Amino acid sequence: MESLSRFLAFLADAIVNIGDWIRGLLLGAGLVDPWVSLIMKAIGALVVAFFPLMVVVFLIWAYRKVAARMQGRLGPNSSGTWAGPYGILQTFADAIKMLTKEDIRPQGIDLIPYNLAPILVVFASIATWAVMPFGPRLIGSDLNIGIFYILAFSSAALVVFLMAGWSSNNKYATVGAFRSVAQLIGYEIPQLLAVLTVVMVTGSLRMQEIVGQQEIPLLFQLPVTAFIFFLASMAEVNARPFELLEAESELVCGYFIEYSGMKFGMFYLGEFMNSTAVAALFATLFLGGWRGPWVEQAPILGTVWFLLKMGLMLLLWMFIQITFPRLRIDQMLAFNWKFLVPLALANLCVIGLVNKGITEWFPGGVSTWTRAGILLMTNVGIFLATWGILAALERREQRRRETWRAAQVGEVEVSA
Amino acid sequence: MLEQFIFVGVLLVVALFLPVVLIGLAWLLRPKRPNPRKSEIYECGLQPHGENWVQFKAQYYIFALVFLIFDVEAVFLFPWALVYNWLPLYAVLEGVLFIALLAAALVYAWQKGALEWM
């Protein structure tokens, strides 16, 4: 009985306890402290770096399963060759195939950026995981600039895409690279402004603090901000409605058309990793990260909640990716600059003023629930106002179209 | 503080190491039989025509310039959002005014037709 309860106590915070146990072993082996903590950090870094890799191996399989179900086509376990139960080994088969493929190096490329780009794309997406909170005590490094750090590394992808596209000496790739500039820098702004709103309400850039402030998940306090952030990050990871950089039917593969073998694999990996990182970021910022029932008793559950929320966001990402058609470039740019950016700016101002107004209005302080309720009402207001403006614009546009058509018809009749 | 950045440093080294190892492994395993037909640029079966690095559509640069306004704005707004809870209402209003000035820049660009894709 005694040993069982000890085992349960160990299990309740398993990952941290395993870490402590390794540290004890190292100290017992006679190592001194700076080295022990450095080795612990190295182990932690390895775990954090391999986590997205493991998720992606599973995610590629899951994506194919879901896509096959939704689009009514053959999935990994009915591809003709046996690929493990439910086709789970398909991803490994792909990895082995990529390892043994010849690396075709096209003529006239710019060698240094061409070879550097596939390395940097994976580098940048792994680097964002350093400050992701997996659990109450489980975080790579709780930097006081956490969310800023993530934004900095996720926007590095843009430079990598430009490097890959420009150095490939291919016109399709160059078009893809230029589109990536237009799209990624554009959608970075609503994403930044949404994050700013979150920072304003939670009062910190520190990831654990942002999670800690979410007694009520921010999705239910700031739904409009969550909506803006979700759409902008869908565009940042070039998911289907915003998939102009790759546009399989027009640019063939966009910026990484000239890559083959493992270098191609790196871009593929980087794309899925970025999606995972964005899903995890959304779960942390708006769904309350590791917060959930019974986390105080068993901190390991926090990691489970975090993974569940991340999985939910990934499923949503898949559904949208699989069912939506691609936008045209002018639609994509107009949607960003004429809809998302003004909405994000207005949202930031209104939330800032209302939130400060609540504090000024009730000098005695208000409960979290009252504040959340008022913020939610404000969001409903913003939503209705946006809806009204869009509907009015649409009506005006329709009237204009009708008069134009009427004029055309009139002209035809006159000439006949 | 510095202690925390050590982890980030170690992770960055690992993150750089991982793709290098994978590509290096592929370099060891893969066949190497280049030939001039194989290494031609892939443009859907057509012969590549002319130089690739040519002058490009200027529209992209206009969007990049508009982006610059807001990127600089974000640099100024991050400190403002961070100390938001300690600010009086007056300072928040000033921040809103600053955002409104930049929104005016967006409206100007919109009116000038910089946001139309031609």
PDB file of C-alpha atoms in Angstrom, chain A residues 152-392:
ATOM      1  CA  ALA A 152      10.290  36.514 -33.701  1.00  0.00           C
ATOM      2  CA  PHE A 153      11.129  32.933 -34.643  1.00  0.00           C
ATOM      3  CA  SER A 154       7.889  32.226 -36.453  1.00  0.00           C
ATOM      4  CA  SER A 155       8.393  35.238 -38.697  1.00  0.00           C
ATOM      5  CA  ALA A 156      11.866  33.955 -39.578  1.00  0.00           C
ATOM      6  CA  ALA A 157      10.110  31.448 -41.863  1.00  0.00           C
ATOM      7  CA  LEU A 158       9.533  34.289 -44.308  1.00  0.00           C
ATOM      8  CA  VAL A 159      13.251  34.844 -44.834  1.00  0.00           C
ATOM      9  CA  VAL A 160      13.753  31.112 -45.338  1.00  0.00           C
ATOM     10  CA  PHE A 161      11.020  30.913 -47.988  1.00  0.00           C
ATOM     11  CA  LEU A 162      12.517  33.886 -49.794  1.00  0.00           C
ATOM     12  CA  MET A 163      15.973  32.283 -49.668  1.00  0.00           C
ATOM     13  CA  ALA A 164      14.662  28.966 -51.016  1.00  0.00           C
ATOM     14  CA  GLY A 165      12.581  30.511 -53.777  1.00  0.00           C
ATOM     15  CA  TRP A 166      15.117  33.060 -54.935  1.00  0.00           C
ATOM     16  CA  SER A 167      18.115  30.731 -54.959  1.00  0.00           C
ATOM     17  CA  SER A 168      16.376  27.927 -56.888  1.00  0.00           C
ATOM     18  CA  ASN A 169      16.785  29.657 -60.268  1.00  0.00           C
ATOM     19  CA  ASN A 170      13.223  28.709 -61.168  1.00  0.00           C
ATOM     20  CA  LYS A 171      10.460  31.091 -62.154  1.00  0.00           C
ATOM     21  CA  TYR A 172       7.743  29.218 -60.294  1.00  0.00           C
ATOM     22  CA  ALA A 173       9.874  29.219 -57.165  1.00  0.00           C
ATOM     23  CA  THR A 174      10.535  32.944 -57.494  1.00  0.00           C
ATOM     24  CA  VAL A 175       6.827  33.682 -57.835  1.00  0.00           C
ATOM     25  CA  GLY A 176       6.219  31.531 -54.764  1.00  0.00           C
ATOM     26  CA  ALA A 177       8.892  33.412 -52.833  1.00  0.00           C
ATOM     27  CA  PHE A 178       7.441  36.800 -53.738  1.00  0.00           C
ATOM     28  CA  ARG A 179       3.975  35.651 -52.785  1.00  0.00           C
ATOM     29  CA  SER A 180       5.355  34.459 -49.476  1.00  0.00           C
ATOM     30  CA  VAL A 181       6.655  37.984 -48.868  1.00  0.00           C
ATOM     31  CA  ALA A 182       3.293  39.526 -49.681  1.00  0.00           C
ATOM     32  CA  GLN A 183       1.321  36.999 -47.643  1.00  0.00           C
ATOM     33  CA  LEU A 184       3.445  36.277 -44.609  1.00  0.00           C
ATOM     34  CA  ILE A 185       4.380  39.843 -43.795  1.00  0.00           C
ATOM     35  CA  GLY A 186       0.799  40.934 -44.335  1.00  0.00           C
ATOM     36  CA  TYR A 187      -0.758  38.371 -42.023  1.00  0.00           C
ATOM     37  CA  GLU A 188       1.899  38.939 -39.403  1.00  0.00           C
ATOM     38  CA  ILE A 189       0.225  42.229 -38.517  1.00  0.00           C
ATOM     39  CA  PRO A 190      -3.217  40.967 -37.429  1.00  0.00           C
ATOM     40  CA  GLN A 191      -1.412  38.149 -35.618  1.00  0.00           C
ATOM     41  CA  LEU A 192       0.788  40.658 -33.778  1.00  0.00           C
ATOM     42  CA  LEU A 193      -2.180  42.866 -32.913  1.00  0.00           C
ATOM     43  CA  ALA A 194      -4.154  39.871 -31.599  1.00  0.00           C
ATOM     44  CA  VAL A 195      -1.204  38.861 -29.430  1.00  0.00           C
ATOM     45  CA  LEU A 196      -0.942  42.474 -28.227  1.00  0.00           C
ATOM     46  CA  THR A 197      -4.570  42.324 -27.079  1.00  0.00           C
ATOM     47  CA  VAL A 198      -3.818  39.143 -25.139  1.00  0.00           C
ATOM     48  CA  VAL A 199      -0.717  40.726 -23.602  1.00  0.00           C
ATOM     49  CA  MET A 200      -2.771  43.765 -22.616  1.00  0.00           C
ATOM     50  CA  VAL A 201      -5.445  41.725 -20.840  1.00  0.00           C
ATOM     51  CA  THR A 202      -3.088  39.269 -19.139  1.00  0.00           C
ATOM     52  CA  GLY A 203      -0.404  41.876 -18.463  1.00  0.00           C
ATOM     53  CA  SER A 204       2.580  39.699 -19.284  1.00  0.00           C
ATOM     54  CA  LEU A 205       4.712  38.384 -22.117  1.00  0.00           C
ATOM     55  CA  ARG A 206       5.655  35.383 -19.978  1.00  0.00           C
ATOM     56  CA  MET A 207       3.965  32.208 -21.215  1.00  0.00           C
ATOM     57  CA  GLN A 208       3.299  30.672 -17.798  1.00  0.00           C
ATOM     58  CA  GLU A 209       1.854  33.982 -16.609  1.00  0.00           C
ATOM     59  CA  ILE A 210      -0.476  34.138 -19.633  1.00  0.00           C
ATOM     60  CA  VAL A 211      -1.691  30.616 -18.821  1.00  0.00           C
ATOM     61  CA  GLY A 212      -1.918  31.463 -15.130  1.00  0.00           C
ATOM     62  CA  GLN A 213      -4.176  34.454 -15.809  1.00  0.00           C
ATOM     63  CA  GLN A 214      -6.708  32.353 -17.696  1.00  0.00           C
ATOM     64  CA  GLU A 215      -9.104  31.301 -14.962  1.00  0.00           C
ATOM     65  CA  ILE A 216     -11.649  31.654 -17.738  1.00  0.00           C
ATOM     66  CA  PRO A 217     -10.026  30.733 -21.078  1.00  0.00           C
ATOM     67  CA  LEU A 218      -9.436  33.845 -23.150  1.00  0.00           C
ATOM     68  CA  LEU A 219     -11.465  32.316 -26.000  1.00  0.00           C
ATOM     69  CA  PHE A 220     -14.589  33.088 -23.944  1.00  0.00           C
ATOM     70  CA  GLN A 221     -13.393  36.572 -23.022  1.00  0.00           C
ATOM     71  CA  LEU A 222     -11.940  37.719 -26.336  1.00  0.00           C
ATOM     72  CA  PRO A 223     -13.550  35.619 -29.092  1.00  0.00           C
ATOM     73  CA  VAL A 224     -12.936  38.247 -31.776  1.00  0.00           C
ATOM     74  CA  THR A 225      -9.228  38.344 -30.932  1.00  0.00           C
ATOM     75  CA  ALA A 226      -9.114  34.545 -31.043  1.00  0.00           C
ATOM     76  CA  PHE A 227     -10.813  34.616 -34.439  1.00  0.00           C
ATOM     77  CA  ILE A 228      -8.318  37.141 -35.815  1.00  0.00           C
ATOM     78  CA  PHE A 229      -5.385  35.210 -34.398  1.00  0.00           C
ATOM     79  CA  PHE A 230      -6.678  31.921 -35.794  1.00  0.00           C
ATOM     80  CA  LEU A 231      -7.184  33.243 -39.326  1.00  0.00           C
ATOM     81  CA  ALA A 232      -3.866  35.087 -39.349  1.00  0.00           C
ATOM     82  CA  SER A 233      -1.960  32.060 -38.145  1.00  0.00           C
ATOM     83  CA  MET A 234      -3.697  29.837 -40.691  1.00  0.00           C
ATOM     84  CA  ALA A 235      -2.220  32.179 -43.285  1.00  0.00           C
ATOM     85  CA  GLU A 236       1.163  32.205 -41.543  1.00  0.00           C
ATOM     86  CA  VAL A 237       1.450  28.419 -41.854  1.00  0.00           C
ATOM     87  CA  ASN A 238       0.000  28.564 -45.416  1.00  0.00           C
ATOM     88  CA  ALA A 239      -2.956  26.272 -44.800  1.00  0.00           C
ATOM     89  CA  ARG A 240      -5.327  25.697 -47.673  1.00  0.00           C
ATOM     90  CA  PRO A 241      -7.460  28.822 -48.078  1.00  0.00           C
ATOM     91  CA  PHE A 242      -4.213  30.821 -47.931  1.00  0.00           C
ATOM     92  CA  GLU A 243      -1.981  28.327 -49.653  1.00  0.00           C
ATOM     93  CA  LEU A 244      -0.723  30.689 -52.347  1.00  0.00           C
ATOM     94  CA  LEU A 245       2.977  30.114 -51.791  1.00  0.00           C
ATOM     95  CA  GLU A 246       2.702  26.476 -52.825  1.00  0.00           C
ATOM     96  CA  ALA A 247      -0.417  26.489 -54.971  1.00  0.00           C
ATOM     97  CA  GLU A 248       0.048  22.991 -56.349  1.00  0.00           C
ATOM     98  CA  SER A 249      -2.100  23.562 -59.422  1.00  0.00           C
ATOM     99  CA  GLU A 250      -0.428  26.774 -60.604  1.00  0.00           C
ATOM    100  CA  LEU A 251       3.054  27.006 -59.058  1.00  0.00           C
ATOM    101  CA  VAL A 252       3.495  23.212 -58.788  1.00  0.00           C
ATOM    102  CA  CYS A 253       5.113  23.496 -55.375  1.00  0.00           C
ATOM    103  CA  GLY A 254       6.026  27.140 -55.073  1.00  0.00           C
ATOM    104  CA  TYR A 255       9.230  28.071 -53.339  1.00  0.00           C
ATOM    105  CA  PHE A 256      10.501  24.499 -52.818  1.00  0.00           C
ATOM    106  CA  ILE A 257       9.841  23.110 -56.285  1.00  0.00           C
ATOM    107  CA  GLU A 258      13.520  22.455 -57.022  1.00  0.00           C
ATOM    108  CA  TYR A 259      14.224  20.509 -53.840  1.00  0.00           C
ATOM    109  CA  SER A 260      14.328  16.730 -53.774  1.00  0.00           C
ATOM    110  CA  GLY A 261      15.168  13.962 -51.342  1.00  0.00           C
ATOM    111  CA  MET A 262      15.728  14.871 -47.715  1.00  0.00           C
ATOM    112  CA  LYS A 263      15.864  18.607 -48.427  1.00  0.00           C
ATOM    113  CA  PHE A 264      12.315  18.403 -49.704  1.00  0.00           C
ATOM    114  CA  GLY A 265      11.530  16.358 -46.610  1.00  0.00           C
ATOM    115  CA  MET A 266      12.801  19.201 -44.427  1.00  0.00           C
ATOM    116  CA  PHE A 267      10.331  21.643 -45.986  1.00  0.00           C
ATOM    117  CA  TYR A 268       7.538  19.118 -45.572  1.00  0.00           C
ATOM    118  CA  LEU A 269       8.539  18.591 -41.953  1.00  0.00           C
ATOM    119  CA  GLY A 270       8.864  22.320 -41.334  1.00  0.00           C
ATOM    120  CA  GLU A 271       5.375  22.975 -42.640  1.00  0.00           C
ATOM    121  CA  PHE A 272       3.765  20.411 -40.328  1.00  0.00           C
ATOM    122  CA  MET A 273       5.932  21.572 -37.422  1.00  0.00           C
ATOM    123  CA  ASN A 274       4.824  25.160 -37.910  1.00  0.00           C
ATOM    124  CA  SER A 275       1.204  24.056 -37.898  1.00  0.00           C
ATOM    125  CA  THR A 276       1.777  22.134 -34.680  1.00  0.00           C
ATOM    126  CA  ALA A 277       3.490  25.145 -33.103  1.00  0.00           C
ATOM    127  CA  VAL A 278       0.622  27.424 -34.091  1.00  0.00           C
ATOM    128  CA  ALA A 279      -1.931  24.962 -32.703  1.00  0.00           C
ATOM    129  CA  ALA A 280       0.005  24.796 -29.446  1.00  0.00           C
ATOM    130  CA  LEU A 281       0.239  28.591 -29.357  1.00  0.00           C
ATOM    131  CA  PHE A 282      -3.500  28.965 -29.859  1.00  0.00           C
ATOM    132  CA  ALA A 283      -4.143  26.387 -27.123  1.00  0.00           C
ATOM    133  CA  THR A 284      -1.845  28.333 -24.790  1.00  0.00           C
ATOM    134  CA  LEU A 285      -3.092  31.811 -25.548  1.00  0.00           C
ATOM    135  CA  PHE A 286      -6.826  31.232 -25.870  1.00  0.00           C
ATOM    136  CA  LEU A 287      -7.768  27.796 -24.512  1.00  0.00           C
ATOM    137  CA  GLY A 288      -5.922  28.033 -21.217  1.00  0.00           C
ATOM    138  CA  GLY A 289      -2.898  25.859 -22.053  1.00  0.00           C
ATOM    139  CA  TRP A 290      -2.390  23.167 -19.424  1.00  0.00           C
ATOM    140  CA  ARG A 291      -5.215  24.410 -17.207  1.00  0.00           C
ATOM    141  CA  GLY A 292      -7.991  21.921 -16.533  1.00  0.00           C
ATOM    142  CA  PRO A 293      -9.611  19.913 -13.764  1.00  0.00           C
ATOM    143  CA  TRP A 294      -7.405  18.045 -11.231  1.00  0.00           C
ATOM    144  CA  VAL A 295      -4.180  19.689 -12.376  1.00  0.00           C
ATOM    145  CA  GLU A 296      -3.316  20.693  -8.777  1.00  0.00           C
ATOM    146  CA  GLN A 297      -3.474  17.067  -7.625  1.00  0.00           C
ATOM    147  CA  ALA A 298      -1.713  15.541 -10.617  1.00  0.00           C
ATOM    148  CA  PRO A 299       0.380  17.993 -12.657  1.00  0.00           C
ATOM    149  CA  ILE A 300       0.917  15.357 -15.351  1.00  0.00           C
ATOM    150  CA  LEU A 301      -2.734  15.874 -16.286  1.00  0.00           C
ATOM    151  CA  GLY A 302      -1.814  19.414 -17.296  1.00  0.00           C
ATOM    152  CA  THR A 303       0.316  18.006 -20.108  1.00  0.00           C
ATOM    153  CA  VAL A 304      -2.588  15.776 -21.145  1.00  0.00           C
ATOM    154  CA  TRP A 305      -4.976  18.753 -21.274  1.00  0.00           C
ATOM    155  CA  PHE A 306      -2.431  20.748 -23.244  1.00  0.00           C
ATOM    156  CA  LEU A 307      -1.993  17.935 -25.772  1.00  0.00           C
ATOM    157  CA  LEU A 308      -5.751  17.464 -26.057  1.00  0.00           C
ATOM    158  CA  LYS A 309      -6.329  21.146 -26.737  1.00  0.00           C
ATOM    159  CA  MET A 310      -3.479  21.177 -29.239  1.00  0.00           C
ATOM    160  CA  GLY A 311      -4.958  18.098 -30.939  1.00  0.00           C
ATOM    161  CA  LEU A 312      -8.329  19.803 -31.142  1.00  0.00           C
ATOM    162  CA  MET A 313      -6.783  22.808 -32.886  1.00  0.00           C
ATOM    163  CA  LEU A 314      -4.885  20.504 -35.261  1.00  0.00           C
ATOM    164  CA  LEU A 315      -8.135  18.736 -36.153  1.00  0.00           C
ATOM    165  CA  LEU A 316      -9.733  22.099 -36.912  1.00  0.00           C
ATOM    166  CA  TRP A 317      -6.682  22.998 -39.026  1.00  0.00           C
ATOM    167  CA  MET A 318      -7.066  19.719 -40.950  1.00  0.00           C
ATOM    168  CA  PHE A 319     -10.792  20.184 -41.554  1.00  0.00           C
ATOM    169  CA  ILE A 320     -10.288  23.669 -42.974  1.00  0.00           C
ATOM    170  CA  GLN A 321      -7.236  22.597 -44.969  1.00  0.00           C
ATOM    171  CA  ILE A 322      -9.077  19.654 -46.513  1.00  0.00           C
ATOM    172  CA  THR A 323     -12.393  21.293 -47.370  1.00  0.00           C
ATOM    173  CA  PHE A 324     -11.600  24.841 -48.506  1.00  0.00           C
ATOM    174  CA  PRO A 325     -10.582  25.958 -51.992  1.00  0.00           C
ATOM    175  CA  ARG A 326      -7.687  28.332 -52.535  1.00  0.00           C
ATOM    176  CA  LEU A 327      -8.100  32.106 -52.680  1.00  0.00           C
ATOM    177  CA  ARG A 328      -6.755  34.293 -55.466  1.00  0.00           C
ATOM    178  CA  ILE A 329      -3.847  36.566 -54.556  1.00  0.00           C
ATOM    179  CA  ASP A 330      -5.890  39.786 -54.747  1.00  0.00           C
ATOM    180  CA  GLN A 331      -8.606  38.251 -52.556  1.00  0.00           C
ATOM    181  CA  MET A 332      -6.001  37.064 -50.079  1.00  0.00           C
ATOM    182  CA  LEU A 333      -4.365  40.501 -49.833  1.00  0.00           C
ATOM    183  CA  ALA A 334      -7.685  42.340 -49.700  1.00  0.00           C
ATOM    184  CA  PHE A 335      -8.943  40.045 -46.957  1.00  0.00           C
ATOM    185  CA  ASN A 336      -5.901  40.885 -44.872  1.00  0.00           C
ATOM    186  CA  TRP A 337      -5.465  44.608 -45.477  1.00  0.00           C
ATOM    187  CA  LYS A 338      -9.089  45.634 -45.842  1.00  0.00           C
ATOM    188  CA  PHE A 339     -10.687  43.337 -43.279  1.00  0.00           C
ATOM    189  CA  LEU A 340      -8.349  41.721 -40.754  1.00  0.00           C
ATOM    190  CA  VAL A 341      -5.983  44.642 -40.114  1.00  0.00           C
ATOM    191  CA  PRO A 342      -8.708  47.296 -39.549  1.00  0.00           C
ATOM    192  CA  LEU A 343     -10.664  44.819 -37.427  1.00  0.00           C
ATOM    193  CA  ALA A 344      -7.589  43.970 -35.350  1.00  0.00           C
ATOM    194  CA  LEU A 345      -6.764  47.676 -34.853  1.00  0.00           C
ATOM    195  CA  ALA A 346     -10.328  48.507 -33.786  1.00  0.00           C
ATOM    196  CA  ASN A 347     -10.440  45.445 -31.544  1.00  0.00           C
ATOM    197  CA  LEU A 348      -7.194  46.439 -29.824  1.00  0.00           C
ATOM    198  CA  CYS A 349      -8.421  49.998 -29.162  1.00  0.00           C
ATOM    199  CA  VAL A 350     -11.883  48.977 -27.943  1.00  0.00           C
ATOM    200  CA  ILE A 351     -10.661  46.174 -25.679  1.00  0.00           C
ATOM    201  CA  GLY A 352      -7.939  48.458 -24.287  1.00  0.00           C
ATOM    202  CA  LEU A 353     -10.409  51.227 -23.477  1.00  0.00           C
ATOM    203  CA  VAL A 354     -13.142  48.954 -22.100  1.00  0.00           C
ATOM    204  CA  ASN A 355     -10.771  46.963 -19.938  1.00  0.00           C
ATOM    205  CA  LYS A 356      -9.272  50.149 -18.499  1.00  0.00           C
ATOM    206  CA  GLY A 357     -12.773  51.569 -18.168  1.00  0.00           C
ATOM    207  CA  ILE A 358     -13.828  48.612 -15.993  1.00  0.00           C
ATOM    208  CA  THR A 359     -10.886  49.243 -13.672  1.00  0.00           C
ATOM    209  CA  GLU A 360     -11.689  52.978 -13.450  1.00  0.00           C
ATOM    210  CA  TRP A 361     -15.422  52.457 -13.071  1.00  0.00           C
ATOM    211  CA  PHE A 362     -15.194  50.011 -10.143  1.00  0.00           C
ATOM    212  CA  PRO A 363     -12.523  51.428  -7.818  1.00  0.00           C
ATOM    213  CA  GLY A 364     -13.064  48.519  -5.403  1.00  0.00           C
ATOM    214  CA  GLY A 365     -12.030  46.024  -8.070  1.00  0.00           C
ATOM    215  CA  VAL A 366     -14.245  43.535  -9.883  1.00  0.00           C
ATOM    216  CA  SER A 367     -14.411  39.764  -9.916  1.00  0.00           C
ATOM    217  CA  THR A 368     -12.841  37.886 -12.807  1.00  0.00           C
ATOM    218  CA  TRP A 369     -16.283  36.747 -13.922  1.00  0.00           C
ATOM    219  CA  THR A 370     -17.727  40.275 -14.112  1.00  0.00           C
ATOM    220  CA  ARG A 371     -14.731  41.470 -16.105  1.00  0.00           C
ATOM    221  CA  ALA A 372     -14.957  38.482 -18.446  1.00  0.00           C
ATOM    222  CA  GLY A 373     -18.670  39.070 -18.907  1.00  0.00           C
ATOM    223  CA  ILE A 374     -18.203  42.732 -19.814  1.00  0.00           C
ATOM    224  CA  LEU A 375     -15.363  41.839 -22.217  1.00  0.00           C
ATOM    225  CA  LEU A 376     -17.560  39.195 -23.829  1.00  0.00           C
ATOM    226  CA  MET A 377     -20.383  41.693 -24.278  1.00  0.00           C
ATOM    227  CA  THR A 378     -17.905  44.124 -25.853  1.00  0.00           C
ATOM    228  CA  ASN A 379     -16.817  41.387 -28.235  1.00  0.00           C
ATOM    229  CA  VAL A 380     -20.407  40.699 -29.204  1.00  0.00           C
ATOM    230  CA  GLY A 381     -20.711  44.429 -29.871  1.00  0.00           C
ATOM    231  CA  ILE A 382     -17.596  44.447 -32.073  1.00  0.00           C
ATOM    232  CA  PHE A 383     -18.897  41.407 -33.930  1.00  0.00           C
ATOM    233  CA  LEU A 384     -22.300  42.991 -34.585  1.00  0.00           C
ATOM    234  CA  ALA A 385     -20.723  46.268 -35.717  1.00  0.00           C
ATOM    235  CA  THR A 386     -18.404  44.418 -38.127  1.00  0.00           C
ATOM    236  CA  TRP A 387     -21.324  42.388 -39.423  1.00  0.00           C
ATOM    237  CA  GLY A 388     -23.377  45.538 -39.967  1.00  0.00           C
ATOM    238  CA  ILE A 389     -20.583  47.338 -41.834  1.00  0.00           C
ATOM    239  CA  LEU A 390     -19.888  44.322 -44.051  1.00  0.00           C
ATOM    240  CA  ALA A 391     -23.579  43.846 -44.836  1.00  0.00           C
ATOM    241  CA  ALA A 392     -23.955  47.538 -45.735  1.00  0.00           C
TER     242      ALA A 392
END
